[in-house]
């Protein structure tokens, strides 16, 4: 079955990025000239996604405005002859159908996905965590969809991390290696405290079967009162239906200052308009 829907959990407070996120959602933080959320939405569209579900919370109005039609702005741009900008603004609002669902309480990633259940219905779907910006020739969601078409099961994106960073991620346990980049998974642990089961961390791109939603309904909140998505996928892994794919691309954790800075520099470095200027700015710094 085709993957038509992508769920974007965007209800989090973004406390790691305060004060920037005091009055604006963290997904609206800018990387060069676009908010984080637009990179993630463009990735979904370039991967063939037709419907996007934003699981939002309070203070997320600007996300809705960003993907809406701003008639007054369009008129000003058109009347003043700035047709390129006019086209760009129209394109953003015409990109894709977005459906908004409220997550009324911050009960974790698993709970956020469950909020989209009525819209996802009984189909496999994608999950995109927009904090994880991934620069790749082939969008990572498209890479995962190809693996889903091959395996017919849940597919999650993986990246090698050093053991000292394992505590930040879900870490998987591999049952077998199916090829260079594709693994069958037997278990996983969210943010391990002890020795992690492997060096492969879960990154914020998933293709999930509707069964995961049924399992999510039964997952009990962990210590901090959060319902973890990893716990639901874990239970499917024990039934032998979860694969992990080590994607090709460069990933940045944009929920964090360093990641945001690194992503900004990388995007500027790969832009024909900005790379020369970036070189000049950096060499003038004499670091
Ligand atoms: C979430 C997931 C975690 C994953 C991470 C990737 O954690 O729960 O398994 O490794 O995203 O960014 P969060 O960063 O939201 O705490």
mmCIF file of C-alpha atoms and ligand atoms in Angstrom:
data_model
loop_
_atom_site.group_PDB
_atom_site.id
_atom_site.type_symbol
_atom_site.label_atom_id
_atom_site.label_comp_id
_atom_site.label_asym_id
_atom_site.label_seq_id
_atom_site.Cartn_x
_atom_site.Cartn_y
_atom_site.Cartn_z
ATOM 1 C CA UNK A 1 0.000 0.000 0.000
ATOM 2 C CA UNK A 2 1.308 3.469 -0.925
ATOM 3 C CA UNK A 3 2.577 5.726 1.857
ATOM 4 C CA UNK A 4 0.282 8.757 1.488
ATOM 5 C CA UNK A 5 0.371 10.350 4.932
ATOM 6 C CA UNK A 6 3.205 11.808 6.986
ATOM 7 C CA UNK A 7 2.729 12.747 10.626
ATOM 8 C CA UNK A 8 4.756 15.640 12.020
ATOM 9 C CA UNK A 9 4.750 15.875 15.823
ATOM 10 C CA UNK A 10 5.179 19.607 16.436
ATOM 11 C CA UNK A 11 3.656 20.185 19.852
ATOM 12 C CA UNK A 12 6.897 20.232 21.881
ATOM 13 C CA UNK A 13 7.994 23.335 23.795
ATOM 14 C CA UNK A 14 11.562 23.458 22.473
ATOM 15 C CA UNK A 15 13.039 24.224 25.889
ATOM 16 C CA UNK A 16 16.579 23.438 24.635
ATOM 17 C CA UNK A 17 16.302 26.481 22.378
ATOM 18 C CA UNK A 18 15.004 29.055 24.867
ATOM 19 C CA UNK A 19 14.770 32.039 24.702
ATOM 20 C CA UNK A 20 14.405 31.719 20.904
ATOM 21 C CA UNK A 21 11.376 29.494 21.418
ATOM 22 C CA UNK A 22 9.648 31.549 24.083
ATOM 23 C CA UNK A 23 7.112 33.049 21.670
ATOM 24 C CA UNK A 24 7.689 31.112 18.448
ATOM 25 C CA UNK A 25 7.556 27.367 17.848
ATOM 26 C CA UNK A 26 10.975 25.725 17.542
ATOM 27 C CA UNK A 27 9.930 24.471 14.087
ATOM 28 C CA UNK A 28 9.798 28.109 12.930
ATOM 29 C CA UNK A 29 13.473 28.738 13.720
ATOM 30 C CA UNK A 30 15.209 29.698 10.509
ATOM 31 C CA UNK A 31 17.967 27.823 8.742
ATOM 32 C CA UNK A 32 19.421 30.354 6.290
ATOM 33 C CA UNK A 33 16.128 31.497 4.721
ATOM 34 C CA UNK A 34 13.527 28.869 5.532
ATOM 35 C CA UNK A 35 12.002 27.677 8.814
ATOM 36 C CA UNK A 36 12.969 24.162 9.914
ATOM 37 C CA UNK A 37 9.464 22.891 9.260
ATOM 38 C CA UNK A 38 9.657 23.826 5.575
ATOM 39 C CA UNK A 39 12.729 21.651 5.017
ATOM 40 C CA UNK A 40 10.869 18.716 6.538
ATOM 41 C CA UNK A 41 7.671 19.385 4.546
ATOM 42 C CA UNK A 42 9.653 19.661 1.305
ATOM 43 C CA UNK A 43 11.311 16.333 2.113
ATOM 44 C CA UNK A 44 7.868 14.750 2.539
ATOM 45 C CA UNK A 45 6.563 16.153 -0.743
ATOM 46 C CA UNK A 46 9.716 15.105 -2.611
ATOM 47 C CA UNK A 47 9.125 11.599 -1.223
ATOM 48 C CA UNK A 48 5.618 11.394 -2.723
ATOM 49 C CA UNK A 49 3.628 12.183 0.458
ATOM 50 C CA UNK A 50 0.173 13.578 -0.338
ATOM 51 C CA UNK A 51 -1.217 14.462 3.077
ATOM 52 C CA UNK A 52 0.518 15.967 6.073
ATOM 53 C CA UNK A 53 -0.741 15.854 9.640
ATOM 54 C CA UNK A 54 0.704 18.386 12.078
ATOM 55 C CA UNK A 55 0.154 17.318 15.670
ATOM 56 C CA UNK A 56 0.288 20.741 17.280
ATOM 57 C CA UNK A 57 -0.202 22.392 20.628
ATOM 58 C CA UNK A 58 -0.775 25.878 21.970
ATOM 59 C CA UNK A 59 1.495 28.648 20.587
ATOM 60 C CA UNK A 60 1.806 26.904 17.219
ATOM 61 C CA UNK A 61 -0.397 29.317 15.242
ATOM 62 C CA UNK A 62 2.542 30.628 13.205
ATOM 63 C CA UNK A 63 3.037 27.130 11.727
ATOM 64 C CA UNK A 64 -0.498 27.244 10.371
ATOM 65 C CA UNK A 65 0.060 30.762 9.070
ATOM 66 C CA UNK A 66 3.287 29.737 7.336
ATOM 67 C CA UNK A 67 1.514 27.160 5.162
ATOM 68 C CA UNK A 68 -1.571 29.318 4.627
ATOM 69 C CA UNK A 69 -2.234 31.791 1.830
ATOM 70 C CA UNK A 70 -1.283 35.363 2.856
ATOM 71 C CA UNK A 71 -3.474 37.328 0.449
ATOM 72 C CA UNK A 72 -2.337 40.792 1.637
ATOM 73 C CA UNK A 73 1.349 39.903 1.310
ATOM 74 C CA UNK A 74 0.809 38.285 -2.099
ATOM 75 C CA UNK A 75 -0.933 41.443 -3.330
ATOM 76 C CA UNK A 76 1.897 43.703 -2.149
ATOM 77 C CA UNK A 77 4.524 41.490 -3.828
ATOM 78 C CA UNK A 78 2.526 41.254 -7.057
ATOM 79 C CA UNK A 79 1.722 44.993 -7.224
ATOM 80 C CA UNK A 80 5.363 45.922 -6.619
ATOM 81 C CA UNK A 81 6.573 43.598 -9.384
ATOM 82 C CA UNK A 82 8.440 41.150 -7.077
ATOM 83 C CA UNK A 83 7.114 38.196 -9.030
ATOM 84 C CA UNK A 84 9.782 35.661 -7.952
ATOM 85 C CA UNK A 85 8.968 36.255 -4.273
ATOM 86 C CA UNK A 86 5.247 36.218 -5.106
ATOM 87 C CA UNK A 87 5.614 32.795 -6.781
ATOM 88 C CA UNK A 88 7.656 31.484 -3.828
ATOM 89 C CA UNK A 89 4.983 32.551 -1.335
ATOM 90 C CA UNK A 90 2.182 31.011 -3.419
ATOM 91 C CA UNK A 91 4.177 27.793 -3.732
ATOM 92 C CA UNK A 92 4.477 27.406 0.054
ATOM 93 C CA UNK A 93 0.710 27.665 0.556
ATOM 94 C CA UNK A 94 -0.043 25.332 -2.344
ATOM 95 C CA UNK A 95 2.571 22.719 -1.396
ATOM 96 C CA UNK A 96 0.389 20.112 0.207
ATOM 97 C CA UNK A 97 -2.798 19.492 2.166
ATOM 98 C CA UNK A 98 -2.087 20.007 5.836
ATOM 99 C CA UNK A 99 -4.397 18.729 8.545
ATOM 100 C CA UNK A 100 -3.957 20.023 12.095
ATOM 101 C CA UNK A 101 -4.653 17.923 15.167
ATOM 102 C CA UNK A 102 -4.194 19.157 18.725
ATOM 103 C CA UNK A 103 -2.178 17.250 21.290
ATOM 104 C CA UNK A 104 -3.840 18.627 24.385
ATOM 105 C CA UNK A 105 -1.251 17.326 26.848
ATOM 106 C CA UNK A 106 2.473 16.784 26.393
ATOM 107 C CA UNK A 107 2.464 13.040 26.959
ATOM 108 C CA UNK A 108 5.337 12.084 24.686
ATOM 109 C CA UNK A 109 6.098 11.193 21.074
ATOM 110 C CA UNK A 110 4.004 8.011 21.103
ATOM 111 C CA UNK A 111 0.993 9.933 22.391
ATOM 112 C CA UNK A 112 1.486 12.612 19.702
ATOM 113 C CA UNK A 113 1.380 9.970 16.946
ATOM 114 C CA UNK A 114 -1.710 8.417 18.504
ATOM 115 C CA UNK A 115 -3.462 11.817 18.241
ATOM 116 C CA UNK A 116 -3.311 11.419 14.423
ATOM 117 C CA UNK A 117 -4.911 7.945 14.447
ATOM 118 C CA UNK A 118 -8.328 8.997 13.098
ATOM 119 C CA UNK A 119 -6.684 10.659 10.098
ATOM 120 C CA UNK A 120 -4.137 7.918 9.366
ATOM 121 C CA UNK A 121 -6.902 5.286 9.452
ATOM 122 C CA UNK A 122 -5.769 1.785 8.580
ATOM 123 C CA UNK A 123 -2.821 2.617 6.323
ATOM 124 C CA UNK A 124 0.944 2.529 6.698
ATOM 125 C CA UNK A 125 2.309 6.054 7.251
ATOM 126 C CA UNK A 126 5.483 8.070 7.645
ATOM 127 C CA UNK A 127 6.623 9.973 10.736
ATOM 128 C CA UNK A 128 8.972 12.937 10.360
ATOM 129 C CA UNK A 129 10.550 14.682 13.357
ATOM 130 C CA UNK A 130 11.374 18.121 11.954
ATOM 131 C CA UNK A 131 14.173 18.762 14.501
ATOM 132 C CA UNK A 132 16.216 16.223 12.574
ATOM 133 C CA UNK A 133 17.222 17.987 9.382
ATOM 134 C CA UNK A 134 18.843 15.606 6.933
ATOM 135 C CA UNK A 135 20.596 16.809 3.802
ATOM 136 C CA UNK A 136 20.555 14.018 1.245
ATOM 137 C CA UNK A 137 20.482 13.554 -2.527
ATOM 138 C CA UNK A 138 17.501 11.243 -2.219
ATOM 139 C CA UNK A 139 15.216 12.435 0.628
ATOM 140 C CA UNK A 140 15.511 10.084 3.602
ATOM 141 C CA UNK A 141 11.743 9.481 3.730
ATOM 142 C CA UNK A 142 11.952 8.283 0.099
ATOM 143 C CA UNK A 143 14.895 6.026 1.018
ATOM 144 C CA UNK A 144 12.769 4.460 3.791
ATOM 145 C CA UNK A 145 9.741 4.057 1.512
ATOM 146 C CA UNK A 146 11.909 2.034 -0.901
ATOM 147 C CA UNK A 147 12.929 -0.266 1.963
ATOM 148 C CA UNK A 148 9.297 -0.581 3.064
ATOM 149 C CA UNK A 149 8.356 -1.628 -0.487
ATOM 150 C CA UNK A 150 11.086 -4.254 -0.280
ATOM 151 C CA UNK A 151 10.360 -5.647 3.187
ATOM 152 C CA UNK A 152 6.655 -4.916 3.642
ATOM 153 C CA UNK A 153 7.271 -4.068 7.300
ATOM 154 C CA UNK A 154 8.017 -1.154 9.641
ATOM 155 C CA UNK A 155 11.236 0.628 8.662
ATOM 156 C CA UNK A 156 13.090 3.075 10.884
ATOM 157 C CA UNK A 157 16.071 5.243 9.990
ATOM 158 C CA UNK A 158 19.377 4.540 11.689
ATOM 159 C CA UNK A 159 22.680 6.326 12.091
ATOM 160 C CA UNK A 160 25.876 5.218 13.834
ATOM 161 C CA UNK A 161 26.630 7.221 16.996
ATOM 162 C CA UNK A 162 29.494 7.070 19.449
ATOM 163 C CA UNK A 163 28.680 5.305 22.697
ATOM 164 C CA UNK A 164 29.018 8.522 24.714
ATOM 165 C CA UNK A 165 26.041 10.009 22.783
ATOM 166 C CA UNK A 166 23.801 6.924 22.974
ATOM 167 C CA UNK A 167 21.889 8.381 25.941
ATOM 168 C CA UNK A 168 20.267 10.932 23.596
ATOM 169 C CA UNK A 169 18.646 8.372 21.286
ATOM 170 C CA UNK A 170 16.668 5.205 20.867
ATOM 171 C CA UNK A 171 19.291 2.501 20.236
ATOM 172 C CA UNK A 172 18.469 -0.699 18.360
ATOM 173 C CA UNK A 173 19.461 -4.308 18.751
ATOM 174 C CA UNK A 174 20.133 -6.078 15.452
ATOM 175 C CA UNK A 175 18.891 -9.584 14.803
ATOM 176 C CA UNK A 176 20.450 -9.986 11.363
ATOM 177 C CA UNK A 177 21.987 -7.942 8.590
ATOM 178 C CA UNK A 178 20.050 -8.206 5.325
ATOM 179 C CA UNK A 179 22.476 -6.135 3.266
ATOM 180 C CA UNK A 180 25.023 -3.389 3.655
ATOM 181 C CA UNK A 181 22.499 -0.910 5.120
ATOM 182 C CA UNK A 182 19.386 -2.886 5.980
ATOM 183 C CA UNK A 183 18.949 -4.702 9.296
ATOM 184 C CA UNK A 184 16.253 -6.832 10.839
ATOM 185 C CA UNK A 185 15.784 -5.614 14.413
ATOM 186 C CA UNK A 186 14.991 -7.691 17.469
ATOM 187 C CA UNK A 187 14.745 -5.002 20.153
ATOM 188 C CA UNK A 188 15.441 -1.361 20.997
ATOM 189 C CA UNK A 189 15.845 0.801 24.064
ATOM 190 C CA UNK A 190 14.952 4.472 24.460
ATOM 191 C CA UNK A 191 17.820 6.608 25.801
ATOM 192 C CA UNK A 192 19.879 3.769 27.375
ATOM 193 C CA UNK A 193 21.511 4.387 30.727
ATOM 194 C CA UNK A 194 23.765 1.341 30.573
ATOM 195 C CA UNK A 195 25.811 -0.111 27.719
ATOM 196 C CA UNK A 196 23.779 0.389 24.500
ATOM 197 C CA UNK A 197 22.837 -2.748 22.514
ATOM 198 C CA UNK A 198 24.596 -1.415 19.356
ATOM 199 C CA UNK A 199 26.058 1.738 17.837
ATOM 200 C CA UNK A 200 22.941 2.269 15.706
ATOM 201 C CA UNK A 201 20.668 5.102 16.846
ATOM 202 C CA UNK A 202 17.116 5.831 15.714
ATOM 203 C CA UNK A 203 16.824 9.116 13.813
ATOM 204 C CA UNK A 204 13.550 10.979 13.274
ATOM 205 C CA UNK A 205 12.209 9.269 10.154
ATOM 206 C CA UNK A 206 9.927 6.228 10.333
ATOM 207 C CA UNK A 207 7.611 4.201 8.105
ATOM 208 C CA UNK A 208 5.096 2.527 10.378
ATOM 209 C CA UNK A 209 2.335 -0.004 9.926
ATOM 210 C CA UNK A 210 -1.110 0.807 11.374
ATOM 211 C CA UNK A 211 -0.623 -2.018 13.923
ATOM 212 C CA UNK A 212 1.824 0.290 15.747
ATOM 213 C CA UNK A 213 -1.139 2.564 16.566
ATOM 214 C CA UNK A 214 -2.999 -0.335 18.168
ATOM 215 C CA UNK A 215 0.074 -1.177 20.250
ATOM 216 C CA UNK A 216 0.520 2.495 21.211
ATOM 217 C CA UNK A 217 -2.926 2.471 22.815
ATOM 218 C CA UNK A 218 -1.691 -0.171 25.252
ATOM 219 C CA UNK A 219 1.703 1.394 26.111
ATOM 220 C CA UNK A 220 2.021 2.638 29.673
ATOM 221 C CA UNK A 221 3.764 5.974 30.285
ATOM 222 C CA UNK A 222 7.379 5.641 31.475
ATOM 223 C CA UNK A 223 9.042 7.375 34.429
ATOM 224 C CA UNK A 224 8.494 10.913 33.159
ATOM 225 C CA UNK A 225 4.874 10.231 32.268
ATOM 226 C CA UNK A 226 5.622 9.997 28.524
ATOM 227 C CA UNK A 227 4.319 7.379 26.113
ATOM 228 C CA UNK A 228 7.328 6.423 24.007
ATOM 229 C CA UNK A 229 7.008 5.593 20.314
ATOM 230 C CA UNK A 230 10.083 3.389 20.722
ATOM 231 C CA UNK A 231 8.192 1.130 23.153
ATOM 232 C CA UNK A 232 5.457 0.444 20.574
ATOM 233 C CA UNK A 233 7.945 -0.221 17.758
ATOM 234 C CA UNK A 234 9.894 -2.423 20.140
ATOM 235 C CA UNK A 235 6.912 -4.653 20.691
ATOM 236 C CA UNK A 236 6.506 -5.002 16.877
ATOM 237 C CA UNK A 237 10.241 -5.824 16.620
ATOM 238 C CA UNK A 238 9.724 -8.706 19.010
ATOM 239 C CA UNK A 239 7.101 -10.006 16.534
ATOM 240 C CA UNK A 240 9.719 -9.835 13.775
ATOM 241 C CA UNK A 241 8.322 -6.986 11.693
ATOM 242 C CA UNK A 242 10.753 -4.089 12.170
ATOM 243 C CA UNK A 243 13.678 -3.206 9.931
ATOM 244 C CA UNK A 244 16.294 -0.533 10.350
ATOM 245 C CA UNK A 245 17.924 1.288 7.453
ATOM 246 C CA UNK A 246 21.196 3.168 7.732
ATOM 247 C CA UNK A 247 20.293 6.078 5.477
ATOM 248 C CA UNK A 248 22.593 8.036 3.214
ATOM 249 C CA UNK A 249 22.759 11.717 4.122
ATOM 250 C CA UNK A 250 24.020 14.218 6.653
ATOM 251 C CA UNK A 251 21.864 14.684 9.746
ATOM 252 C CA UNK A 252 21.745 17.684 12.062
ATOM 253 C CA UNK A 253 19.983 17.874 15.429
ATOM 254 C CA UNK A 254 18.368 21.270 15.037
ATOM 255 C CA UNK A 255 16.735 21.140 18.455
ATOM 256 C CA UNK A 256 20.179 22.021 19.737
ATOM 257 C CA UNK A 257 22.409 25.111 19.290
ATOM 258 C CA UNK A 258 25.403 23.258 17.884
ATOM 259 C CA UNK A 259 23.291 21.250 15.450
ATOM 260 C CA UNK A 260 21.526 24.383 14.274
ATOM 261 C CA UNK A 261 24.813 26.175 13.703
ATOM 262 C CA UNK A 262 26.274 23.189 11.862
ATOM 263 C CA UNK A 263 23.184 22.869 9.659
ATOM 264 C CA UNK A 264 23.250 26.592 8.856
ATOM 265 C CA UNK A 265 26.890 26.419 7.790
ATOM 266 C CA UNK A 266 26.366 23.270 5.730
ATOM 267 C CA UNK A 267 23.337 24.670 3.925
ATOM 268 C CA UNK A 268 25.163 27.914 3.179
ATOM 269 C CA UNK A 269 28.218 25.951 1.993
ATOM 270 C CA UNK A 270 26.115 24.021 -0.509
ATOM 271 C CA UNK A 271 24.334 27.114 -1.839
ATOM 272 C CA UNK A 272 25.747 28.658 -5.024
ATOM 273 C CA UNK A 273 24.545 32.058 -3.797
ATOM 274 C CA UNK A 274 26.169 31.868 -0.339
ATOM 275 C CA UNK A 275 29.206 29.568 -0.428
ATOM 276 C CA UNK A 276 31.647 32.287 -1.593
ATOM 277 C CA UNK A 277 30.443 34.699 1.086
ATOM 278 C CA UNK A 278 30.635 31.964 3.720
ATOM 279 C CA UNK A 279 34.283 31.322 2.839
ATOM 280 C CA UNK A 280 35.038 35.029 3.148
ATOM 281 C CA UNK A 281 33.253 35.322 6.506
ATOM 282 C CA UNK A 282 34.965 32.276 7.993
ATOM 283 C CA UNK A 283 38.451 33.124 6.815
ATOM 284 C CA UNK A 284 38.039 36.636 8.269
ATOM 285 C CA UNK A 285 37.307 35.097 11.675
ATOM 286 C CA UNK A 286 40.865 33.740 12.080
ATOM 287 C CA UNK A 287 39.618 31.029 14.450
HETATM 288 C C1 LIG B 1 13.146 10.918 19.662
HETATM 289 C C2 LIG B 1 12.995 9.402 19.774
HETATM 290 C C3 LIG B 1 14.373 8.740 19.826
HETATM 291 C C4 LIG B 1 15.189 9.161 18.617
HETATM 292 C C5 LIG B 1 15.273 10.700 18.522
HETATM 293 C C6 LIG B 1 15.940 11.120 17.213
HETATM 294 O O1 LIG B 1 13.719 11.399 20.872
HETATM 295 O O2 LIG B 1 12.240 9.085 20.936
HETATM 296 O O3 LIG B 1 14.216 7.333 19.825
HETATM 297 O O4 LIG B 1 16.497 8.607 18.730
HETATM 298 O O5 LIG B 1 13.946 11.280 18.548
HETATM 299 O O6 LIG B 1 16.057 12.499 17.100
HETATM 300 P P1 LIG B 1 13.732 12.976 21.281
HETATM 301 O O7 LIG B 1 14.918 13.571 20.601
HETATM 302 O O8 LIG B 1 12.430 13.545 20.796
HETATM 303 O O9 LIG B 1 13.851 12.969 22.765
#
